Amino acid sequence: MRAGLFGGTFNPIHKGHLMAAEQVLERFSLDRLYIIPCREPPHKSPDYLAPAADRVHMVRLALPADSRYYISEVEIRRSGPSYTIDTVTHFADTVVPGATLFLVMGMDAFLEIHTWRRWLELLEWVQPVVVTRRLDGESDADTDRSIMDESIRTRLSGDYTYNEKNGCWQNPHEACIHLLQTLPVAVSSSQVRRRIKTGKPIAGLVPPAVKAYIEEKELYR
């Protein structure tokens, strides 16, 4: 069993999330990909969050009819801030015991992983998949790899080296860290919220069913 864990606020879920999910599924031949909306992220203010029930429902509306996709409300049901290590151990112990776990995250999150609770233990449980998006005028794949390499060596461990054959960083215990560049999608949740607040259209940025739900519930106004 190969399972991916894709957490975030999904506030709201948008087409960039969906494209990243699809490419992670295919690139790593995952049997399952769990989308995990969080209740209260420890590194962000919760003031801007839509209600948890609305964010979960928008995820349900957005996901394709593919049996590999799952929604988990484990963090929504957890009181207080959501810590990744607690979610990962929950999946490893009770949901998919014995599975190879891939933790999907953005570059910004990965560059701060050394500040996360029990991060060394976390890297023993999962293989991080760092998803980046190449947009016009931005740096190329070599630059992303250089940034990752420096962060891994200086902030995480000098035991990791880049394995050209496998296309990932590995340590002597064969723990892996992956870099996955996705096709460009110029959209973010904060952009969607700003456009709604200023009365600008969001068609094309979120799935039609999510757009309709946002309008029906008058979210992010």
Coordinates of N, CA and C in Angstrom, one line a residue:
M1 N 0.8 -1.2 0.0 CA 0.0 0.0 0.0 C 0.9 1.3 0.0
R2 N 0.6 2.2 -0.9 CA 1.3 3.4 -1.0 C 0.2 4.5 -0.8
A3 N 0.3 5.3 0.2 CA -0.7 6.3 0.5 C -0.1 7.7 0.7
G4 N -0.8 8.7 0.1 CA -0.4 10.1 0.2 C -1.3 10.8 1.2
L5 N -0.7 11.7 2.0 CA -1.4 12.6 2.9 C -1.2 14.0 2.5
F6 N -2.3 14.7 2.1 CA -2.3 16.0 1.6 C -3.1 16.9 2.5
G7 N -2.5 17.6 3.4 CA -3.2 18.4 4.4 C -3.1 19.9 4.0
G8 N -4.0 20.7 4.6 CA -4.0 22.1 4.4 C -5.3 22.7 4.9
T9 N -5.4 24.0 4.8 CA -6.7 24.6 5.1 C -7.8 24.4 4.1
F10 N -7.3 24.4 2.8 CA -8.3 24.2 1.7 C -9.4 25.3 1.8
N11 N -8.9 26.5 1.8 CA -9.8 27.7 2.2 C -9.9 28.8 1.1
P12 N -10.5 28.5 0.0 CA -11.1 27.2 -0.4 C -10.2 26.3 -1.2
I13 N -10.6 25.1 -1.5 CA -9.9 24.2 -2.4 C -10.0 24.8 -3.8
H14 N -8.9 24.7 -4.6 CA -8.9 25.3 -5.9 C -8.3 24.4 -6.9
K15 N -8.2 24.8 -8.2 CA -7.7 24.0 -9.3 C -6.2 23.6 -9.1
G16 N -5.5 24.5 -8.5 CA -4.1 24.2 -8.2 C -3.9 23.0 -7.3
H17 N -4.7 23.0 -6.2 CA -4.7 21.8 -5.3 C -5.0 20.5 -6.1
L18 N -6.0 20.6 -7.0 CA -6.5 19.4 -7.7 C -5.4 18.9 -8.7
M19 N -4.7 19.8 -9.3 CA -3.7 19.4 -10.3 C -2.5 18.8 -9.5
A20 N -2.1 19.4 -8.4 CA -1.1 18.8 -7.6 C -1.4 17.4 -7.1
A21 N -2.7 17.3 -6.7 CA -3.1 15.9 -6.2 C -3.0 14.9 -7.3
E22 N -3.5 15.3 -8.5 CA -3.5 14.3 -9.6 C -2.1 13.9 -10.0
Q23 N -1.1 14.9 -10.0 CA 0.2 14.6 -10.4 C 1.0 13.8 -9.3
V24 N 0.7 14.0 -8.1 CA 1.3 13.2 -7.0 C 0.8 11.8 -7.1
L25 N -0.5 11.6 -7.3 CA -1.1 10.2 -7.5 C -0.3 9.5 -8.6
E26 N -0.1 10.1 -9.7 CA 0.4 9.4 -10.8 C 1.9 9.2 -10.7
R27 N 2.6 10.3 -10.2 CA 4.1 10.2 -10.1 C 4.6 9.1 -9.1
F28 N 3.8 9.0 -8.0 CA 4.3 8.0 -7.0 C 3.4 6.8 -7.0
S29 N 2.6 6.6 -8.0 CA 1.8 5.4 -8.1 C 1.0 5.1 -6.8
L30 N 0.3 6.1 -6.3 CA -0.4 5.9 -5.0 C -1.6 5.1 -5.1
D31 N -1.9 4.3 -4.1 CA -3.1 3.5 -4.1 C -4.2 4.4 -3.5
R32 N -3.9 5.3 -2.6 CA -4.8 6.2 -2.0 C -4.2 7.6 -1.8
L33 N -5.0 8.6 -1.9 CA -4.5 10.0 -1.5 C -5.6 10.6 -0.6
Y34 N -5.2 10.8 0.6 CA -6.1 11.4 1.6 C -6.0 12.9 1.6
I35 N -7.1 13.6 1.4 CA -7.1 15.1 1.5 C -7.6 15.3 2.9
I36 N -6.8 16.2 3.7 CA -7.0 16.3 5.1 C -7.1 17.8 5.5
P37 N -8.3 18.3 5.4 CA -8.5 19.7 5.9 C -8.2 19.8 7.3
C38 N -7.5 20.9 7.7 CA -7.2 21.1 9.1 C -8.2 22.0 9.8
R39 N -8.3 21.8 11.1 CA -9.2 22.6 11.9 C -8.6 23.9 12.3
E40 N -7.4 23.9 12.8 CA -6.7 25.2 13.2 C -5.2 25.0 13.1
P41 N -4.6 25.5 12.0 CA -3.2 25.3 11.7 C -2.4 26.0 12.8
P42 N -1.3 25.4 13.3 CA -0.5 26.0 14.4 C 0.3 27.2 14.0
H43 N 0.6 27.4 12.7 CA 1.4 28.5 12.2 C 0.6 29.6 11.6
K44 N -0.7 29.6 11.6 CA -1.5 30.6 10.9 C -2.6 31.0 11.9
S45 N -3.0 32.3 11.7 CA -4.2 32.8 12.4 C -5.5 32.1 11.8
P46 N -6.4 31.6 12.7 CA -7.6 31.0 12.2 C -8.7 32.0 11.8
D47 N -8.4 33.3 11.9 CA -9.4 34.3 11.8 C -10.0 34.3 10.3
Y48 N -9.2 34.0 9.4 CA -9.7 34.1 8.0 C -10.3 32.8 7.5
L49 N -10.4 31.8 8.3 CA -10.9 30.5 7.9 C -12.4 30.5 7.8
A50 N -12.9 29.9 6.7 CA -14.3 29.5 6.6 C -14.6 28.4 7.6
P51 N -15.8 28.2 8.0 CA -16.1 27.1 8.9 C -15.6 25.8 8.4
A52 N -15.2 24.9 9.3 CA -14.7 23.6 8.9 C -15.6 22.8 8.1
A53 N -16.9 22.8 8.5 CA -17.9 22.0 7.7 C -18.0 22.5 6.3
D54 N -17.9 23.8 6.1 CA -18.0 24.4 4.7 C -16.7 24.0 3.9
R55 N -15.5 24.0 4.5 CA -14.3 23.6 3.8 C -14.3 22.2 3.4
V56 N -14.8 21.3 4.4 CA -14.9 19.9 4.1 C -15.9 19.6 2.9
H57 N -17.0 20.3 2.9 CA -18.0 20.1 1.9 C -17.5 20.6 0.5
M58 N -16.7 21.7 0.5 CA -16.1 22.1 -0.8 C -15.1 21.1 -1.3
V59 N -14.4 20.5 -0.4 CA -13.5 19.4 -0.9 C -14.2 18.3 -1.5
R60 N -15.3 17.9 -0.8 CA -16.2 16.8 -1.4 C -16.7 17.2 -2.8
L61 N -17.1 18.4 -2.9 CA -17.6 18.8 -4.2 C -16.5 18.9 -5.3
A62 N -15.3 19.1 -4.9 CA -14.2 19.3 -5.9 C -13.6 18.1 -6.3
L63 N -13.5 17.0 -5.5 CA -12.7 15.8 -5.8 C -13.4 15.1 -7.0
P64 N -12.5 14.5 -7.9 CA -13.1 13.8 -9.0 C -13.6 12.4 -8.6
A65 N -14.4 11.8 -9.4 CA -15.0 10.5 -9.1 C -13.9 9.4 -9.4
D66 N -13.0 9.4 -8.5 CA -11.8 8.4 -8.5 C -11.7 7.8 -7.2
S67 N -11.7 6.4 -7.2 CA -11.7 5.7 -5.9 C -10.5 5.8 -5.1
R68 N -9.4 6.4 -5.7 CA -8.2 6.6 -5.0 C -8.2 7.8 -4.1
Y69 N -9.2 8.7 -4.3 CA -9.3 9.9 -3.4 C -10.1 9.6 -2.2
Y70 N -9.6 10.1 -1.0 CA -10.3 10.0 0.2 C -10.3 11.3 0.9
I71 N -11.3 11.6 1.7 CA -11.3 12.8 2.6 C -11.2 12.3 4.0
S72 N -10.3 12.9 4.8 CA -10.2 12.6 6.2 C -10.5 13.8 7.0
E73 N -11.4 13.6 8.0 CA -11.7 14.7 8.9 C -11.0 14.5 10.3
V74 N -9.9 13.8 10.3 CA -9.2 13.5 11.6 C -8.8 14.8 12.2
E75 N -8.3 15.8 11.4 CA -7.9 17.0 12.0 C -9.0 18.0 12.4
I76 N -10.1 17.9 11.6 CA -11.3 18.7 11.9 C -11.8 18.3 13.3
R77 N -11.8 17.0 13.5 CA -12.4 16.5 14.8 C -11.5 16.7 16.0
R78 N -10.2 17.0 15.7 CA -9.3 17.1 16.8 C -9.4 18.6 17.4
S79 N -9.5 18.7 18.6 CA -9.6 20.0 19.2 C -8.2 20.7 19.3
G80 N -8.2 22.0 19.1 CA -6.9 22.8 19.2 C -6.2 22.7 17.9
P81 N -4.9 23.2 17.9 CA -4.1 23.2 16.7 C -3.8 21.8 16.2
S82 N -3.6 21.7 14.8 CA -3.4 20.4 14.2 C -1.8 20.3 14.0
Y83 N -1.3 19.2 14.6 CA 0.2 19.0 14.4 C 0.3 17.8 13.4
T84 N 1.2 18.0 12.4 CA 1.3 16.9 11.4 C 1.7 15.6 12.0
I85 N 2.6 15.6 13.0 CA 3.1 14.3 13.5 C 2.0 13.5 14.1
D86 N 1.0 14.2 14.7 CA -0.2 13.5 15.3 C -1.0 12.8 14.2
T87 N -1.2 13.5 13.1 CA -1.9 13.0 12.0 C -1.2 11.8 11.3
V88 N 0.1 12.0 11.1 CA 0.8 10.9 10.5 C 0.8 9.6 11.3
T89 N 1.0 9.8 12.6 CA 1.0 8.6 13.4 C -0.4 7.9 13.5
H90 N -1.4 8.8 13.4 CA -2.8 8.2 13.4 C -3.0 7.4 12.1
F91 N -2.5 7.8 11.0 CA -2.7 7.1 9.8 C -1.8 5.8 9.8
A92 N -0.6 6.0 10.3 CA 0.3 4.8 10.3 C -0.1 3.7 11.3
D93 N -0.8 4.1 12.4 CA -1.2 3.2 13.4 C -2.6 2.5 13.1
T94 N -3.5 3.4 12.6 CA -4.9 2.9 12.6 C -5.5 2.9 11.2
V95 N -5.1 3.7 10.3 CA -5.8 3.8 9.0 C -5.2 3.0 7.9
V96 N -3.9 3.1 7.7 CA -3.2 2.3 6.7 C -1.9 1.7 7.3
P97 N -2.0 0.9 8.4 CA -0.8 0.4 9.0 C 0.0 -0.4 8.0
G98 N 1.3 -0.2 8.0 CA 2.2 -0.9 7.1 C 2.4 -0.2 5.8
A99 N 1.6 0.8 5.5 CA 1.7 1.5 4.2 C 3.0 2.4 4.1
T100 N 3.5 2.6 2.9 CA 4.5 3.6 2.7 C 3.8 5.0 2.5
L101 N 4.1 5.9 3.4 CA 3.4 7.2 3.5 C 4.2 8.3 2.8
F102 N 3.5 9.1 2.0 CA 4.0 10.2 1.3 C 3.3 11.5 1.8
L103 N 4.0 12.5 2.3 CA 3.4 13.7 2.8 C 3.6 14.8 1.8
V104 N 2.5 15.3 1.3 CA 2.5 16.3 0.3 C 2.5 17.7 0.9
M105 N 3.4 18.6 0.4 CA 3.5 19.9 1.0 C 4.2 20.8 -0.1
G106 N 4.0 22.1 0.2 CA 4.6 23.1 -0.7 C 6.0 23.4 -0.2
M107 N 6.8 24.1 -1.1 CA 8.2 24.5 -0.8 C 8.3 25.3 0.5
D108 N 7.4 26.3 0.6 CA 7.4 27.2 1.8 C 7.3 26.4 3.1
A109 N 6.4 25.4 3.1 CA 6.2 24.6 4.3 C 7.4 23.7 4.5
F110 N 8.0 23.1 3.5 CA 9.2 22.3 3.7 C 10.3 23.1 4.2
L111 N 10.5 24.3 3.8 CA 11.7 25.1 4.3 C 11.5 25.4 5.8
E112 N 10.3 25.2 6.4 CA 10.1 25.4 7.8 C 10.0 24.1 8.6
I113 N 10.1 23.0 7.9 CA 9.8 21.7 8.6 C 10.7 21.5 9.8
H114 N 11.8 22.1 9.9 CA 12.7 21.9 11.0 C 12.2 22.6 12.3
T115 N 11.1 23.4 12.1 CA 10.5 24.1 13.2 C 9.3 23.3 13.7
W116 N 8.9 22.3 13.0 CA 7.6 21.6 13.4 C 7.8 20.7 14.6
R117 N 6.8 20.4 15.2 CA 6.8 19.5 16.4 C 7.3 18.1 16.0
R118 N 8.3 17.6 16.6 CA 8.9 16.2 16.5 C 9.2 16.0 15.0
W119 N 9.9 17.0 14.4 CA 10.1 16.9 12.9 C 11.1 15.7 12.6
L120 N 12.1 15.4 13.4 CA 13.0 14.3 13.1 C 12.2 13.0 13.1
E121 N 11.3 12.8 14.0 CA 10.5 11.6 14.0 C 9.6 11.6 12.8
L122 N 9.1 12.7 12.4 CA 8.2 12.8 11.2 C 8.9 12.3 10.0
L123 N 10.2 12.7 9.8 CA 10.9 12.2 8.6 C 11.2 10.7 8.6
E124 N 11.0 10.1 9.8 CA 11.2 8.7 9.8 C 9.9 8.0 9.4
W125 N 8.7 8.7 9.6 CA 7.4 8.1 9.3 C 7.0 8.3 7.8
V126 N 7.4 9.4 7.2 CA 6.9 9.7 5.9 C 8.0 10.1 4.9
Q127 N 7.7 10.1 3.6 CA 8.5 10.6 2.6 C 7.9 11.9 2.1
P128 N 8.5 13.1 2.5 CA 7.9 14.3 2.0 C 8.0 14.4 0.5
V129 N 6.9 15.0 -0.1 CA 6.8 15.3 -1.5 C 6.6 16.8 -1.6
V130 N 7.7 17.5 -2.0 CA 7.6 19.0 -2.0 C 7.2 19.4 -3.4
V131 N 6.0 20.0 -3.5 CA 5.4 20.3 -4.7 C 5.6 21.8 -5.0
T132 N 6.2 22.1 -6.2 CA 6.4 23.5 -6.6 C 5.7 23.7 -7.9
R133 N 5.4 25.0 -8.2 CA 4.7 25.4 -9.4 C 5.6 26.4 -10.2
R134 N 5.9 26.0 -11.4 CA 6.7 26.9 -12.3 C 5.8 27.9 -13.0
L135 N 5.9 29.2 -12.7 CA 5.2 30.2 -13.4 C 6.1 31.1 -14.2
D136 N 5.6 31.9 -15.2 CA 6.4 32.7 -16.0 C 7.3 33.6 -15.1
G137 N 8.6 33.7 -15.5 CA 9.5 34.6 -14.8 C 10.1 34.0 -13.5
E138 N 9.6 32.8 -13.1 CA 10.1 32.2 -11.9 C 11.4 31.4 -12.2
S139 N 12.0 30.9 -11.1 CA 13.3 30.2 -11.2 C 12.9 28.8 -11.8
D140 N 14.0 28.1 -12.3 CA 13.8 26.8 -12.9 C 14.0 25.7 -11.9
A141 N 13.9 24.4 -12.5 CA 14.0 23.2 -11.7 C 15.4 23.2 -10.9
D142 N 16.4 23.6 -11.6 CA 17.8 23.5 -10.9 C 17.8 24.4 -9.7
T143 N 17.1 25.6 -9.8 CA 17.1 26.5 -8.7 C 16.4 25.9 -7.5
D144 N 15.2 25.3 -7.8 CA 14.4 24.6 -6.7 C 15.3 23.5 -6.1
R145 N 15.9 22.8 -6.9 CA 16.7 21.7 -6.3 C 17.9 22.2 -5.5
S146 N 18.5 23.3 -5.9 CA 19.5 23.9 -5.1 C 19.0 24.4 -3.8
I147 N 17.8 25.0 -3.8 CA 17.2 25.5 -2.5 C 17.0 24.4 -1.6
M148 N 16.4 23.3 -2.1 CA 16.1 22.1 -1.3 C 17.4 21.5 -0.8
D149 N 18.4 21.4 -1.6 CA 19.6 20.8 -1.2 C 20.3 21.5 0.0
E150 N 20.3 22.8 -0.1 CA 20.9 23.6 0.9 C 20.1 23.5 2.2
S151 N 18.8 23.5 2.1 CA 17.9 23.4 3.3 C 18.1 22.1 4.0
I152 N 18.2 21.0 3.2 CA 18.3 19.7 3.7 C 19.6 19.5 4.5
R153 N 20.7 20.0 3.8 CA 22.1 19.9 4.4 C 22.2 20.7 5.7
T154 N 21.7 22.0 5.7 CA 22.0 22.9 6.7 C 21.0 22.9 7.9
R155 N 19.7 22.5 7.5 CA 18.7 22.6 8.6 C 18.2 21.2 9.0
L156 N 18.4 20.2 8.2 CA 17.8 18.9 8.5 C 19.0 17.9 8.9
S157 N 19.7 17.5 7.9 CA 20.8 16.5 8.2 C 21.8 16.4 7.1
G158 N 23.0 16.4 7.4 CA 24.1 16.2 6.4 C 24.1 14.8 5.9
D159 N 23.3 13.9 6.5 CA 23.3 12.5 6.0 C 22.6 12.3 4.7
Y160 N 21.8 13.3 4.3 CA 21.0 13.1 3.1 C 21.9 13.5 1.9
T161 N 21.9 12.7 0.8 CA 22.5 13.0 -0.4 C 21.5 12.8 -1.6
Y162 N 21.8 13.5 -2.7 CA 20.8 13.4 -3.8 C 21.1 12.2 -4.6
N163 N 20.1 11.3 -4.8 CA 20.3 10.1 -5.5 C 19.7 10.4 -7.0
E164 N 20.6 10.5 -7.9 CA 20.2 10.8 -9.3 C 19.3 9.7 -9.9
K165 N 19.6 8.5 -9.6 CA 18.8 7.4 -10.2 C 17.4 7.4 -9.7
N166 N 17.2 7.6 -8.4 CA 15.8 7.7 -7.8 C 15.2 9.0 -7.8
G167 N 16.0 10.1 -8.1 CA 15.5 11.4 -8.2 C 15.0 12.0 -6.9
C168 N 15.7 11.6 -5.8 CA 15.3 12.1 -4.5 C 16.5 12.2 -3.6
W169 N 16.4 12.9 -2.4 CA 17.4 12.9 -1.4 C 17.2 11.7 -0.5
Q170 N 18.3 11.0 -0.2 CA 18.2 9.8 0.7 C 19.2 9.8 1.7
N171 N 18.9 9.2 2.9 CA 19.9 9.1 3.9 C 20.3 7.6 4.0
P172 N 21.3 7.2 4.9 CA 21.7 5.8 4.9 C 20.6 4.9 5.3
H173 N 19.6 5.4 5.9 CA 18.4 4.5 6.3 C 17.4 4.4 5.2
E174 N 17.7 5.0 4.1 CA 16.8 5.0 2.9 C 15.6 5.9 3.1
A175 N 15.6 6.8 4.0 CA 14.5 7.8 4.1 C 14.6 8.7 2.9
C176 N 13.5 9.1 2.3 CA 13.5 9.9 1.1 C 12.8 11.2 1.2
I177 N 13.3 12.2 0.5 CA 12.6 13.5 0.3 C 12.6 13.8 -1.2
H178 N 11.4 14.0 -1.7 CA 11.1 14.2 -3.1 C 10.8 15.6 -3.5
L179 N 11.2 16.0 -4.7 CA 10.8 17.3 -5.3 C 10.0 17.0 -6.5
L180 N 8.8 17.6 -6.5 CA 7.9 17.4 -7.7 C 7.4 18.7 -8.2
Q181 N 7.9 19.0 -9.4 CA 7.4 20.3 -10.1 C 6.1 20.0 -10.9
T182 N 5.1 20.7 -10.6 CA 3.8 20.5 -11.2 C 3.7 21.5 -12.4
L183 N 2.7 21.2 -13.2 CA 2.4 22.2 -14.3 C 1.9 23.5 -13.7
P184 N 2.1 24.6 -14.3 CA 1.8 25.9 -13.7 C 0.3 26.1 -13.6
V185 N -0.2 26.5 -12.4 CA -1.6 26.9 -12.2 C -1.5 28.2 -11.4
A186 N -1.8 29.3 -12.0 CA -1.6 30.6 -11.3 C -2.8 30.9 -10.4
V187 N -2.9 30.2 -9.3 CA -4.0 30.4 -8.4 C -3.6 30.0 -7.0
S188 N -4.1 30.7 -6.0 CA -3.9 30.4 -4.6 C -5.2 30.7 -3.9
S189 N -5.4 30.1 -2.7 CA -6.6 30.3 -1.9 C -6.7 31.8 -1.5
S190 N -5.6 32.4 -1.2 CA -5.7 33.8 -0.8 C -6.1 34.7 -2.0
Q191 N -5.7 34.3 -3.2 CA -6.1 35.0 -4.4 C -7.6 34.9 -4.6
V192 N -8.1 33.7 -4.4 CA -9.6 33.4 -4.6 C -10.3 34.3 -3.6
R193 N -9.9 34.3 -2.3 CA -10.6 35.0 -1.3 C -10.6 36.5 -1.6
R194 N -9.4 37.0 -2.0 CA -9.4 38.5 -2.3 C -10.3 38.8 -3.5
R195 N -10.4 38.0 -4.5 CA -11.2 38.3 -5.6 C -12.7 38.3 -5.2
I196 N -13.1 37.4 -4.3 CA -14.5 37.3 -3.8 C -14.8 38.6 -3.0
K197 N -13.8 39.0 -2.2 CA -14.0 40.1 -1.3 C -14.2 41.4 -2.1
T198 N -13.5 41.5 -3.3 CA -13.5 42.7 -4.1 C -14.5 42.6 -5.2
G199 N -15.3 41.5 -5.2 CA -16.4 41.4 -6.3 C -15.9 40.9 -7.6
K200 N -14.7 40.3 -7.7 CA -14.1 39.9 -9.0 C -14.5 38.4 -9.2
P201 N -14.6 38.0 -10.5 CA -15.0 36.6 -10.8 C -13.9 35.6 -10.4
I202 N -14.4 34.4 -10.0 CA -13.4 33.3 -9.7 C -13.6 32.1 -10.6
A203 N -14.4 32.3 -11.6 CA -14.6 31.2 -12.6 C -13.3 30.8 -13.2
G204 N -13.0 29.5 -13.3 CA -11.7 29.0 -13.8 C -10.7 28.8 -12.7
L205 N -10.9 29.4 -11.5 CA -9.9 29.2 -10.4 C -10.3 28.1 -9.5
V206 N -11.6 27.9 -9.4 CA -12.2 26.8 -8.5 C -13.1 26.0 -9.4
P207 N -13.4 24.7 -9.0 CA -14.4 23.9 -9.8 C -15.8 24.6 -9.7
P208 N -16.6 24.5 -10.8 CA -17.9 25.1 -10.8 C -18.8 24.8 -9.6
A209 N -18.7 23.6 -9.0 CA -19.6 23.3 -7.9 C -19.1 24.0 -6.6
V210 N -17.8 24.2 -6.5 CA -17.2 25.0 -5.4 C -17.6 26.5 -5.5
K211 N -17.5 27.0 -6.7 CA -18.0 28.4 -7.0 C -19.4 28.6 -6.6
A212 N -20.3 27.7 -7.0 CA -21.7 27.8 -6.7 C -21.9 27.7 -5.1
Y213 N -21.2 26.8 -4.5 CA -21.4 26.7 -3.0 C -20.9 28.0 -2.3
I214 N -19.8 28.5 -2.7 CA -19.3 29.8 -2.1 C -20.4 30.9 -2.3
E215 N -21.0 31.0 -3.4 CA -22.0 32.0 -3.7 C -23.2 31.7 -2.9
E216 N -23.6 30.5 -2.8 CA -24.8 30.1 -2.0 C -24.6 30.4 -0.5
K217 N -23.5 30.1 0.0 CA -23.2 30.4 1.5 C -22.6 31.8 1.7
E218 N -22.4 32.5 0.7 CA -21.8 33.9 0.8 C -20.5 33.9 1.7
L219 N -19.6 32.9 1.3 CA -18.4 32.8 2.0 C -17.3 33.9 1.5
Y220 N -16.4 34.2 2.4 CA -15.3 35.1 2.1 C -15.7 36.5 1.7
R221 N -16.8 37.0 2.1 CA -17.3 38.3 1.7 C -16.9 39.3 2.9

